[in-house]
GROMACS .gro file of C-alpha atoms in nm:
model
  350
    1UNK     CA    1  -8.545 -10.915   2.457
    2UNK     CA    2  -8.257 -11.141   2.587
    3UNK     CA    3  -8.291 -11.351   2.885
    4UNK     CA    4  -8.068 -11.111   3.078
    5UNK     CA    5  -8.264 -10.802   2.995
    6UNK     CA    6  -8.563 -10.976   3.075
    7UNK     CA    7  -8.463 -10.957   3.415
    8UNK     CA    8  -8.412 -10.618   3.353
    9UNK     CA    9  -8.730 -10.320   3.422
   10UNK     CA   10  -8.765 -10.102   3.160
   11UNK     CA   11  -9.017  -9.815   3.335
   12UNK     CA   12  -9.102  -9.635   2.989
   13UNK     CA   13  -9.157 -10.007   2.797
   14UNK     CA   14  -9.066  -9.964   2.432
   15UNK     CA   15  -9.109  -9.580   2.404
   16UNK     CA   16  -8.774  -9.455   2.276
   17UNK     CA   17  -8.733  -9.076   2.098
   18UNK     CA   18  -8.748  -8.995   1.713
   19UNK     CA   19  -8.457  -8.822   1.664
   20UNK     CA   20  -8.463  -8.451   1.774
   21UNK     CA   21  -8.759  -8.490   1.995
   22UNK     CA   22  -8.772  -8.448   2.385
   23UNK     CA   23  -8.910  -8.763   2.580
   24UNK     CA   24  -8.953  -8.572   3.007
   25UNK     CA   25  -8.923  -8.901   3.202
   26UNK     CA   26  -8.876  -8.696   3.574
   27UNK     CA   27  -8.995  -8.307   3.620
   28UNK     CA   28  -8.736  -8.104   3.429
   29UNK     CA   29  -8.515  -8.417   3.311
   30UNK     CA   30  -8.578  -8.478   2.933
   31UNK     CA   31  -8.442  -8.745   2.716
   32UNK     CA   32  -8.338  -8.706   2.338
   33UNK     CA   33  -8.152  -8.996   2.102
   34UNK     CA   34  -7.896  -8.896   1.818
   35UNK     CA   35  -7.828  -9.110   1.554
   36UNK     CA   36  -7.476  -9.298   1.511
   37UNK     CA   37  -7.331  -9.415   1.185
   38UNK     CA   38  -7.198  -9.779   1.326
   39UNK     CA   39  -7.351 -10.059   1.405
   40UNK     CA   40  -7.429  -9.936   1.766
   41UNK     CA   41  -7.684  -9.669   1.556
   42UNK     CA   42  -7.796  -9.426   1.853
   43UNK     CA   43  -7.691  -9.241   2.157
   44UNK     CA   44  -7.880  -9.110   2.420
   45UNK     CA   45  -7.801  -8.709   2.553
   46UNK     CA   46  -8.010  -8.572   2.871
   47UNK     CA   47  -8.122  -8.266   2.928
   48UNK     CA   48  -8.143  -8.098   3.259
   49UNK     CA   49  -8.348  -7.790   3.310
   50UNK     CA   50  -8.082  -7.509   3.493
   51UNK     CA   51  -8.061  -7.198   3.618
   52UNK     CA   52  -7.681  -7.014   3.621
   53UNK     CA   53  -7.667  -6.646   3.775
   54UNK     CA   54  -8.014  -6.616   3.777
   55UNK     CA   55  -8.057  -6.711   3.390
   56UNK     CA   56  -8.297  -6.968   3.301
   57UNK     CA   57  -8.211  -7.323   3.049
   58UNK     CA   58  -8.094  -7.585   3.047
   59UNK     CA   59  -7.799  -7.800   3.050
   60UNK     CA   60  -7.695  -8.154   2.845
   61UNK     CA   61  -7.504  -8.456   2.942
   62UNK     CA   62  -7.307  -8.545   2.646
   63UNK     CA   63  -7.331  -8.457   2.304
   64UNK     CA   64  -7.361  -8.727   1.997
   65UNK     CA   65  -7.082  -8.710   1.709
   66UNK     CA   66  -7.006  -8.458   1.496
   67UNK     CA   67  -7.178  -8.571   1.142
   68UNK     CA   68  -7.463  -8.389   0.969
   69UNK     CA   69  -7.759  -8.603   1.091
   70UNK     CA   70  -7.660  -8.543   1.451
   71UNK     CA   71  -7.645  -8.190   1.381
   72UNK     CA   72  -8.027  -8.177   1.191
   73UNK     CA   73  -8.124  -8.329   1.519
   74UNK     CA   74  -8.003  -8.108   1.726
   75UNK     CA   75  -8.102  -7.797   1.508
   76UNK     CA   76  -8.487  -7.932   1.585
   77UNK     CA   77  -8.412  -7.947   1.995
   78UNK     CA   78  -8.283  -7.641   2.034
   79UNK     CA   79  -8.559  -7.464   1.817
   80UNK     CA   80  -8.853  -7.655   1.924
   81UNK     CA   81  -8.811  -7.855   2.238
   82UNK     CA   82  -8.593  -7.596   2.404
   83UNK     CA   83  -8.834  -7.338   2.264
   84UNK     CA   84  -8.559  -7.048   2.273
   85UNK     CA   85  -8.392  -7.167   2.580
   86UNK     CA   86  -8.008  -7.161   2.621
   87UNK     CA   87  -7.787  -7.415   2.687
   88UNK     CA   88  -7.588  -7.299   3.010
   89UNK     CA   89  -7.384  -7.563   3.034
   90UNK     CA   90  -7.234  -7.881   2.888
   91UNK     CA   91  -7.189  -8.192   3.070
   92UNK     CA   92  -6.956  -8.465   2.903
   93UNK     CA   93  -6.876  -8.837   3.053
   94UNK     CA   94  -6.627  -8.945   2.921
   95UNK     CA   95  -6.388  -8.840   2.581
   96UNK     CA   96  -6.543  -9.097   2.271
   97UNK     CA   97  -6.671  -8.968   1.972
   98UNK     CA   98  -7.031  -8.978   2.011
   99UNK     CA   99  -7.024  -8.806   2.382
  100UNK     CA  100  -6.787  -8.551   2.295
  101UNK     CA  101  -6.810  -8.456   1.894
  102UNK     CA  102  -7.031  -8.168   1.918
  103UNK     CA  103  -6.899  -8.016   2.251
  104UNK     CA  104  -6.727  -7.775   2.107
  105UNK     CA  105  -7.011  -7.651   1.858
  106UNK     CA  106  -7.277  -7.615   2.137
  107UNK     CA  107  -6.990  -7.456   2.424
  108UNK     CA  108  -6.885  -7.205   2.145
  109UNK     CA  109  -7.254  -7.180   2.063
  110UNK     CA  110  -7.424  -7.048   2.361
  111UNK     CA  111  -7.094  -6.944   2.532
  112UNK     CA  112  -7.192  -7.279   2.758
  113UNK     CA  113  -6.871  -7.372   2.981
  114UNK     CA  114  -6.772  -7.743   2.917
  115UNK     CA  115  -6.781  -7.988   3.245
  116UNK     CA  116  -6.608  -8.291   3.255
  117UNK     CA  117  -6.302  -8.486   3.432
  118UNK     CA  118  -5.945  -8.388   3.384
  119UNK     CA  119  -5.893  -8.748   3.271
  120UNK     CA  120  -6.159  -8.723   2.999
  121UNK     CA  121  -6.066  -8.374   2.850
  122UNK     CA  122  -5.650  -8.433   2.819
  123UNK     CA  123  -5.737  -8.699   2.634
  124UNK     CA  124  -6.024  -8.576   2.385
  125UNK     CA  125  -5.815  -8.278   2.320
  126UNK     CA  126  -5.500  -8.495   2.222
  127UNK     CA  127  -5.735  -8.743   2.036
  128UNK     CA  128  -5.887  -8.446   1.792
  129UNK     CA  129  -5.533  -8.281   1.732
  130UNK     CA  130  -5.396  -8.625   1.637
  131UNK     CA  131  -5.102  -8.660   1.845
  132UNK     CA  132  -4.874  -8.919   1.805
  133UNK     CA  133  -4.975  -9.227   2.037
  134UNK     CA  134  -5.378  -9.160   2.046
  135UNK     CA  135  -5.368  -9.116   1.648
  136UNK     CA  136  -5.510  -9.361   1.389
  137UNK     CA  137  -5.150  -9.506   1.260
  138UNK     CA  138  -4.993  -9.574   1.595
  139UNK     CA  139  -5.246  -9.808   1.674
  140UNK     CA  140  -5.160 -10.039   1.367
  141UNK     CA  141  -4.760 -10.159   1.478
  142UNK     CA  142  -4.982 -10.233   1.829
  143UNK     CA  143  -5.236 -10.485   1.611
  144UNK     CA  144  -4.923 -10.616   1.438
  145UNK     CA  145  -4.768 -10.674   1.814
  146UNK     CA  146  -5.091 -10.921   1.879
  147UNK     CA  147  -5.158 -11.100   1.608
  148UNK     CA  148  -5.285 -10.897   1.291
  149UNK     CA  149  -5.103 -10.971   0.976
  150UNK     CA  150  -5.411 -10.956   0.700
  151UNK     CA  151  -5.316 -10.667   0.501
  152UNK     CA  152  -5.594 -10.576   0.348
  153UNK     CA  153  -5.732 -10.562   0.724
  154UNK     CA  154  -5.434 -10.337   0.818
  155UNK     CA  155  -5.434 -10.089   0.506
  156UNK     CA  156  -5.859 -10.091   0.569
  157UNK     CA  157  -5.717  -9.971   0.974
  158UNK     CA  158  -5.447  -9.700   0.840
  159UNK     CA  159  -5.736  -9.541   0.597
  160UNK     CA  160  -5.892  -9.450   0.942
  161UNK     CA  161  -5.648  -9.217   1.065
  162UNK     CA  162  -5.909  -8.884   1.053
  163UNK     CA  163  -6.194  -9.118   1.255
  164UNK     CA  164  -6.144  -8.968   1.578
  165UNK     CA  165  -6.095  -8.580   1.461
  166UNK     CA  166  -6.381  -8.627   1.160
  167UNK     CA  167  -6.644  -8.680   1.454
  168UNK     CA  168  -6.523  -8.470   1.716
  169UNK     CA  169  -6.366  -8.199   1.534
  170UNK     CA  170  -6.345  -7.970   1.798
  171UNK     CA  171  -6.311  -7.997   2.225
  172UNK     CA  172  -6.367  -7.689   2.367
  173UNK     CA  173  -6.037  -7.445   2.493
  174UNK     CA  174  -6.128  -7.478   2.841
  175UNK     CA  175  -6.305  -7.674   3.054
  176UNK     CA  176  -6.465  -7.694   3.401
  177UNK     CA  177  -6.321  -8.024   3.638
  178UNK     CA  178  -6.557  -8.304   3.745
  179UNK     CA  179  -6.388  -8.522   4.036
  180UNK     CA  180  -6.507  -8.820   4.197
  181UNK     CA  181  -6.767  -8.728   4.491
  182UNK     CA  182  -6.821  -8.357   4.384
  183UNK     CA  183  -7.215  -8.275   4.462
  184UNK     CA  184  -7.276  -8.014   4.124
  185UNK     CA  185  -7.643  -7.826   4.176
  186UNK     CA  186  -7.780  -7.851   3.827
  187UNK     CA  187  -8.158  -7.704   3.845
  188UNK     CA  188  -8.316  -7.812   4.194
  189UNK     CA  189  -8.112  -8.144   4.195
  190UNK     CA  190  -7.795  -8.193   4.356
  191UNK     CA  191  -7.591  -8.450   4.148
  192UNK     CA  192  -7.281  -8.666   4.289
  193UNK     CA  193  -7.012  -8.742   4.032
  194UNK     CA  194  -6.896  -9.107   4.050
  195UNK     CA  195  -6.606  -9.181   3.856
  196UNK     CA  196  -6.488  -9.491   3.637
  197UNK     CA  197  -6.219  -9.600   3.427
  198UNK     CA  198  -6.148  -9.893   3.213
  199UNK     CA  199  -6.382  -9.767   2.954
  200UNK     CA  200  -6.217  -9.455   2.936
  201UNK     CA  201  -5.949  -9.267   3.102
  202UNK     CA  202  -6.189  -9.066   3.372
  203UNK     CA  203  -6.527  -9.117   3.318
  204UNK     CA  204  -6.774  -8.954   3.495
  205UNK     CA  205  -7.151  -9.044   3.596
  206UNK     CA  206  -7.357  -8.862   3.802
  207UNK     CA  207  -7.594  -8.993   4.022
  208UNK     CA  208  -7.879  -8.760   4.205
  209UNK     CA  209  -8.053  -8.920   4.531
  210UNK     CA  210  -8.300  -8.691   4.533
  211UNK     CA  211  -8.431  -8.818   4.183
  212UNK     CA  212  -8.319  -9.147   4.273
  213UNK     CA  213  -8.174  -9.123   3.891
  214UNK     CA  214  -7.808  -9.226   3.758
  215UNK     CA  215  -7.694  -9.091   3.462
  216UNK     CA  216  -7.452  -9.377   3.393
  217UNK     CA  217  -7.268  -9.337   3.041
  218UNK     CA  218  -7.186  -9.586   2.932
  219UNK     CA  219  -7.042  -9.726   3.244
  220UNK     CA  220  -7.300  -9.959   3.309
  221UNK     CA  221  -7.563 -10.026   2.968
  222UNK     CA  222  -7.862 -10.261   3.000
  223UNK     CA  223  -7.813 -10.475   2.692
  224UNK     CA  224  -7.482 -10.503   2.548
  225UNK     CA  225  -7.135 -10.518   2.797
  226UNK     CA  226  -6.871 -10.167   2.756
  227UNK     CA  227  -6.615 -10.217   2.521
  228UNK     CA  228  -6.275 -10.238   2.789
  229UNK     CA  229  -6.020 -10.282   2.613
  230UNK     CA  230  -5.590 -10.248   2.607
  231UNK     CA  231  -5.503  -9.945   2.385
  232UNK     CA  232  -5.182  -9.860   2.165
  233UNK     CA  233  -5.138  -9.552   2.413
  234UNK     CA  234  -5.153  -9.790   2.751
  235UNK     CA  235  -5.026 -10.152   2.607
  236UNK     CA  236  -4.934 -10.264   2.961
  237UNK     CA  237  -5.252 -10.163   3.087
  238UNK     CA  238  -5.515 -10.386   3.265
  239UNK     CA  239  -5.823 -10.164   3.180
  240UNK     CA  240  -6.110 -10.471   3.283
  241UNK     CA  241  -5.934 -10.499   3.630
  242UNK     CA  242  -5.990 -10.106   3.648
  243UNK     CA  243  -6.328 -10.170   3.482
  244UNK     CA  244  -6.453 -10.411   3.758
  245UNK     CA  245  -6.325 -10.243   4.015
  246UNK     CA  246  -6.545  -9.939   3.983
  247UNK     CA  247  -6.851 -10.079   3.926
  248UNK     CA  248  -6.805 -10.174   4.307
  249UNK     CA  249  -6.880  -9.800   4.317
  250UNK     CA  250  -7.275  -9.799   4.176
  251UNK     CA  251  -7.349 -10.115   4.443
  252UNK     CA  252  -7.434  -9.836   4.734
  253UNK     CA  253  -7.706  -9.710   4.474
  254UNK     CA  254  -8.059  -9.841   4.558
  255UNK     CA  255  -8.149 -10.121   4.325
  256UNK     CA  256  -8.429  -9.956   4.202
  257UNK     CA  257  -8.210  -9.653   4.074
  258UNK     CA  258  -8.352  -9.514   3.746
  259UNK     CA  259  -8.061  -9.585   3.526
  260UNK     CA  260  -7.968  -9.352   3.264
  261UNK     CA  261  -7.755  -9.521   2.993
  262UNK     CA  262  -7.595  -9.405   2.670
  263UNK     CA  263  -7.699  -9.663   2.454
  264UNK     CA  264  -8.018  -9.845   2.537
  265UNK     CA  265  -8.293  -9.761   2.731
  266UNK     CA  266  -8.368  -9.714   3.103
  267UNK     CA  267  -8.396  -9.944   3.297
  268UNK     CA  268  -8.421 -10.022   3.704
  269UNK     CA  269  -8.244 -10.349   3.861
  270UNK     CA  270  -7.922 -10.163   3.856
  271UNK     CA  271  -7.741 -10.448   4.137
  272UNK     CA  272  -7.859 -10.706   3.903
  273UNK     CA  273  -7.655 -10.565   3.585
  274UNK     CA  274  -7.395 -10.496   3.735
  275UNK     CA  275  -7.368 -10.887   3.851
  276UNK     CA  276  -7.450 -10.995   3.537
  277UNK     CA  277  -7.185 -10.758   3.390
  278UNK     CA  278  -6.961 -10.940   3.628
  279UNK     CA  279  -7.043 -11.290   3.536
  280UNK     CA  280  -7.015 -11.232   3.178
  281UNK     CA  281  -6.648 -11.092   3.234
  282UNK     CA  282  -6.592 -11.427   3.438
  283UNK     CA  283  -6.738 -11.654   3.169
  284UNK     CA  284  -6.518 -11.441   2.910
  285UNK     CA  285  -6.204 -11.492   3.149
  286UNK     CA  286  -6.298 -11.886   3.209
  287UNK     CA  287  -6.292 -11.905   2.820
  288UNK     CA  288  -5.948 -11.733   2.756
  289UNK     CA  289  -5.757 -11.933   2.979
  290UNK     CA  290  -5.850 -12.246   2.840
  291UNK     CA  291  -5.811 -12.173   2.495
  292UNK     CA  292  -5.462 -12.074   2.620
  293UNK     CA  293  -5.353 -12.434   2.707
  294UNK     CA  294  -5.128 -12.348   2.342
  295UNK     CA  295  -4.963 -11.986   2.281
  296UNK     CA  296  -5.263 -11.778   2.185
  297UNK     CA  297  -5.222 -11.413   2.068
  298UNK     CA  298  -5.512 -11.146   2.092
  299UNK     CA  299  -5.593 -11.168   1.739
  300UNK     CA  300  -5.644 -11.623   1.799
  301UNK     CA  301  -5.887 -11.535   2.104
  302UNK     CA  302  -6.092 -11.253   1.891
  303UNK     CA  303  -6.317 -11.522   1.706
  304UNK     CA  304  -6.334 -11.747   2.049
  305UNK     CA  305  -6.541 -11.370   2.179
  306UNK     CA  306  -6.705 -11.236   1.921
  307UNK     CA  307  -6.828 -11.519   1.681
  308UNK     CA  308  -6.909 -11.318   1.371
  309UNK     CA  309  -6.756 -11.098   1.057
  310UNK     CA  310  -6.617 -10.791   1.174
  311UNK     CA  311  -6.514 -10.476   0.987
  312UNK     CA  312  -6.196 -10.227   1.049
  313UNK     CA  313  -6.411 -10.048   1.294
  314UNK     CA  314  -6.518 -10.363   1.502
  315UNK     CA  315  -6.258 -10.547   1.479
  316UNK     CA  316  -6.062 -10.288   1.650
  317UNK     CA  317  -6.240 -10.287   1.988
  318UNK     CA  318  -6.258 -10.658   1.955
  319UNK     CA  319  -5.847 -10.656   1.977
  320UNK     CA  320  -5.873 -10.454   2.253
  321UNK     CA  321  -6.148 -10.612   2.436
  322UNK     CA  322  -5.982 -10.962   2.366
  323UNK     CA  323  -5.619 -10.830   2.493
  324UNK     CA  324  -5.793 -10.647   2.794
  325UNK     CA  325  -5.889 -11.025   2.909
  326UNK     CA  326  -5.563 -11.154   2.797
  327UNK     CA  327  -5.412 -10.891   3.056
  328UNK     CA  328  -5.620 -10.917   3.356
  329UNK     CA  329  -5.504 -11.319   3.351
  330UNK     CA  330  -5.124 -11.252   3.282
  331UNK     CA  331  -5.150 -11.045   3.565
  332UNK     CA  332  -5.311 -11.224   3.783
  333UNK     CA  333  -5.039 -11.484   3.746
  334UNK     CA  334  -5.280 -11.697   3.518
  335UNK     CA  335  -5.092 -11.673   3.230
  336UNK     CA  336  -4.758 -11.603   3.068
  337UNK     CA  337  -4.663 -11.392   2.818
  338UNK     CA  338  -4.383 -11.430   2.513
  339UNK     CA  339  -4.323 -11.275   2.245
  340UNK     CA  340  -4.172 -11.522   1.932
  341UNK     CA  341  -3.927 -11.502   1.703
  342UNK     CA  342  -4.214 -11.314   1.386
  343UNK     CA  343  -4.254 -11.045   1.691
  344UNK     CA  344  -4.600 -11.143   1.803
  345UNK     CA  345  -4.701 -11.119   2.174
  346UNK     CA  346  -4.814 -11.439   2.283
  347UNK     CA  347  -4.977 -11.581   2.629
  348UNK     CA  348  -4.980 -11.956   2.769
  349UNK     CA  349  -5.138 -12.126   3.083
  350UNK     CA  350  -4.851 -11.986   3.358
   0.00000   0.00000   0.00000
């Protein structure tokens, strides 16, 4: 355990779910943890007990990705920790891979209607057809833009043009809308939707008072910081300005607020993440500008954030993450931006 998390209360200690079993931590609230193949190796899905025109079951926030371990996993939950129950409904926060990849077996499944934010499902649906903009290759003459010129890095990015649509290979037709402040009845709790962006385009949590329980995504995570970061689809965007800003939105939460988070494990001190999330952010800011006293593109301030190897897969949120920064001080006035004479986008102290 880090310092940070140490400051950090972790109600259920070190018990954390085999894979395709059902951990209750609140009456009718169940956690289960799917495996990931990455280096971030799990996700955690909830399960709410429901009840939808007078049928009996339950319902899940998110789903895990689309591979064949995920899908073993879930085979087990639904035959012996849901013992025969249906799904009624699925619940998903936000459009990555491992939240949405199996919505549209389990919707299609049990007939389950899909919930989530207009935001999240444009975007998952363009992401799994491939569109032009959100698809693997158009990402690569963005890296090029900021820095990357290693070609065996840039052929190892273009061999990923399936990733998205291999683990989410279908989003369901149709799709139920999540806004920001709707109260949704799941079971006996009433659950208010709080939305975020900078992580994704719409993401949802939902947060019940009664339960005194926030099912955060992965809006706010106990041990490692969300990935924010400036996409081929948005390359103007300042996505960790949008980031901070809605955390602003979980500070009217009592601090001891079970949180719920994707990757991790619960935890309560939810006021004192979220100011450590901010101070990291400054720290990461403080660090950027004053590497920038000389032209710096995204892919110079990469190793000055993340200080080991990366793969393809890494090394594509760290652009993002690194550029996201780069942003938020360009416009704030901070720092200038040029781009030279080999085409690469550079920033300077303004």
């Amino acid at each position: 355990m880090n310092p940070l998390e140490a400051q950090l209360h972790y109600p259920f200690g070190d018990t954390i779910p085999a894979p395709g079993q059902l951990e209750e931590i609140a009456p009718g609230l169940c956690w289960i943890r799917m495996p990931l193949p990455f280096a971030l190796d799990h996700i955690n899905l909830w399960l709410l007990r429901d009840e939808q025109e007078g049928q009996a079951g339950w319902s899940v926030v998110d789903c895990g990705a689309a591979t064949d371990a995920t899908r073993a996993a879930w085979e087990q939950v639904l035959t012996d920790g849901l013992q025969g129950a249906p799904l009624l409904r699925v619940f998903a926060t936000h459009c990555h891979p491992d939240h949405v990849g199996l919505s549209g077996w389990l919707s299609s499944r049990f007939d389950a209607p899909f919930w989530t934010t207009t935001g999240e499902f444009a975007f998952a649906r363009m992401m799994a057809a491939a569109l032009p903009g959100v698809d693997g290759p158009s990402a690569i003459p963005h890296f090029e833009r900021h820095g990357l010129v290693d070609p065996a890095m840039l052929e190892q990015m273009r061999s990923r043009r399936n990733y998205y649509p291999s683990l989410v290979p279908a989003v369901p037709d149709a799709y139920t809308r999540l806004r920001d402040g709707d109260l949704v009845q799941v079971g006996g709790a009433s659950w208010r939707v709080i939305t975020g962006f900078g992580h994704s385009p719409e993401h949802a949590s939902l947060y019940s008072e009664q339960l005194n329980v926030l099912i955060s995504g992965d809006m706010v995570l106990p041990r490692i910081s969300t990935n924010v970061s400036v996409f081929a689809v948005e390359p103007e965007g300042n996505p960790l300005e949008l980031y901070l800003e809605s955390l602003k939105k979980f500070t009217n939460l009592p601090e001891d607020t079970l949180v719920l988070p994707s990757h991790g494990k619960p935890f309560r001190g939810l006021h004192t993440r979220i100011a450590q999330l901010h101070d990291h952010h400054a720290a990461r800011l403080a660090e950027v500008l004053e590497a920038c006293t000389e032209p710096k593109s995204a892919v110079d301030i990469v190793p000055l954030m993340f200080r080991r190897q990366l793969d393809a897969h890494q090394l594509s949120f760290a652009l993002g993450e690194a550029l996201a920064h780069l942003h938020k001080l360009w416009r704030d006035g901070l720092l200038r931006r040029t781009r030279g004479d080999d085409g690469v986008i550079r920033f300077q102290l303004a």
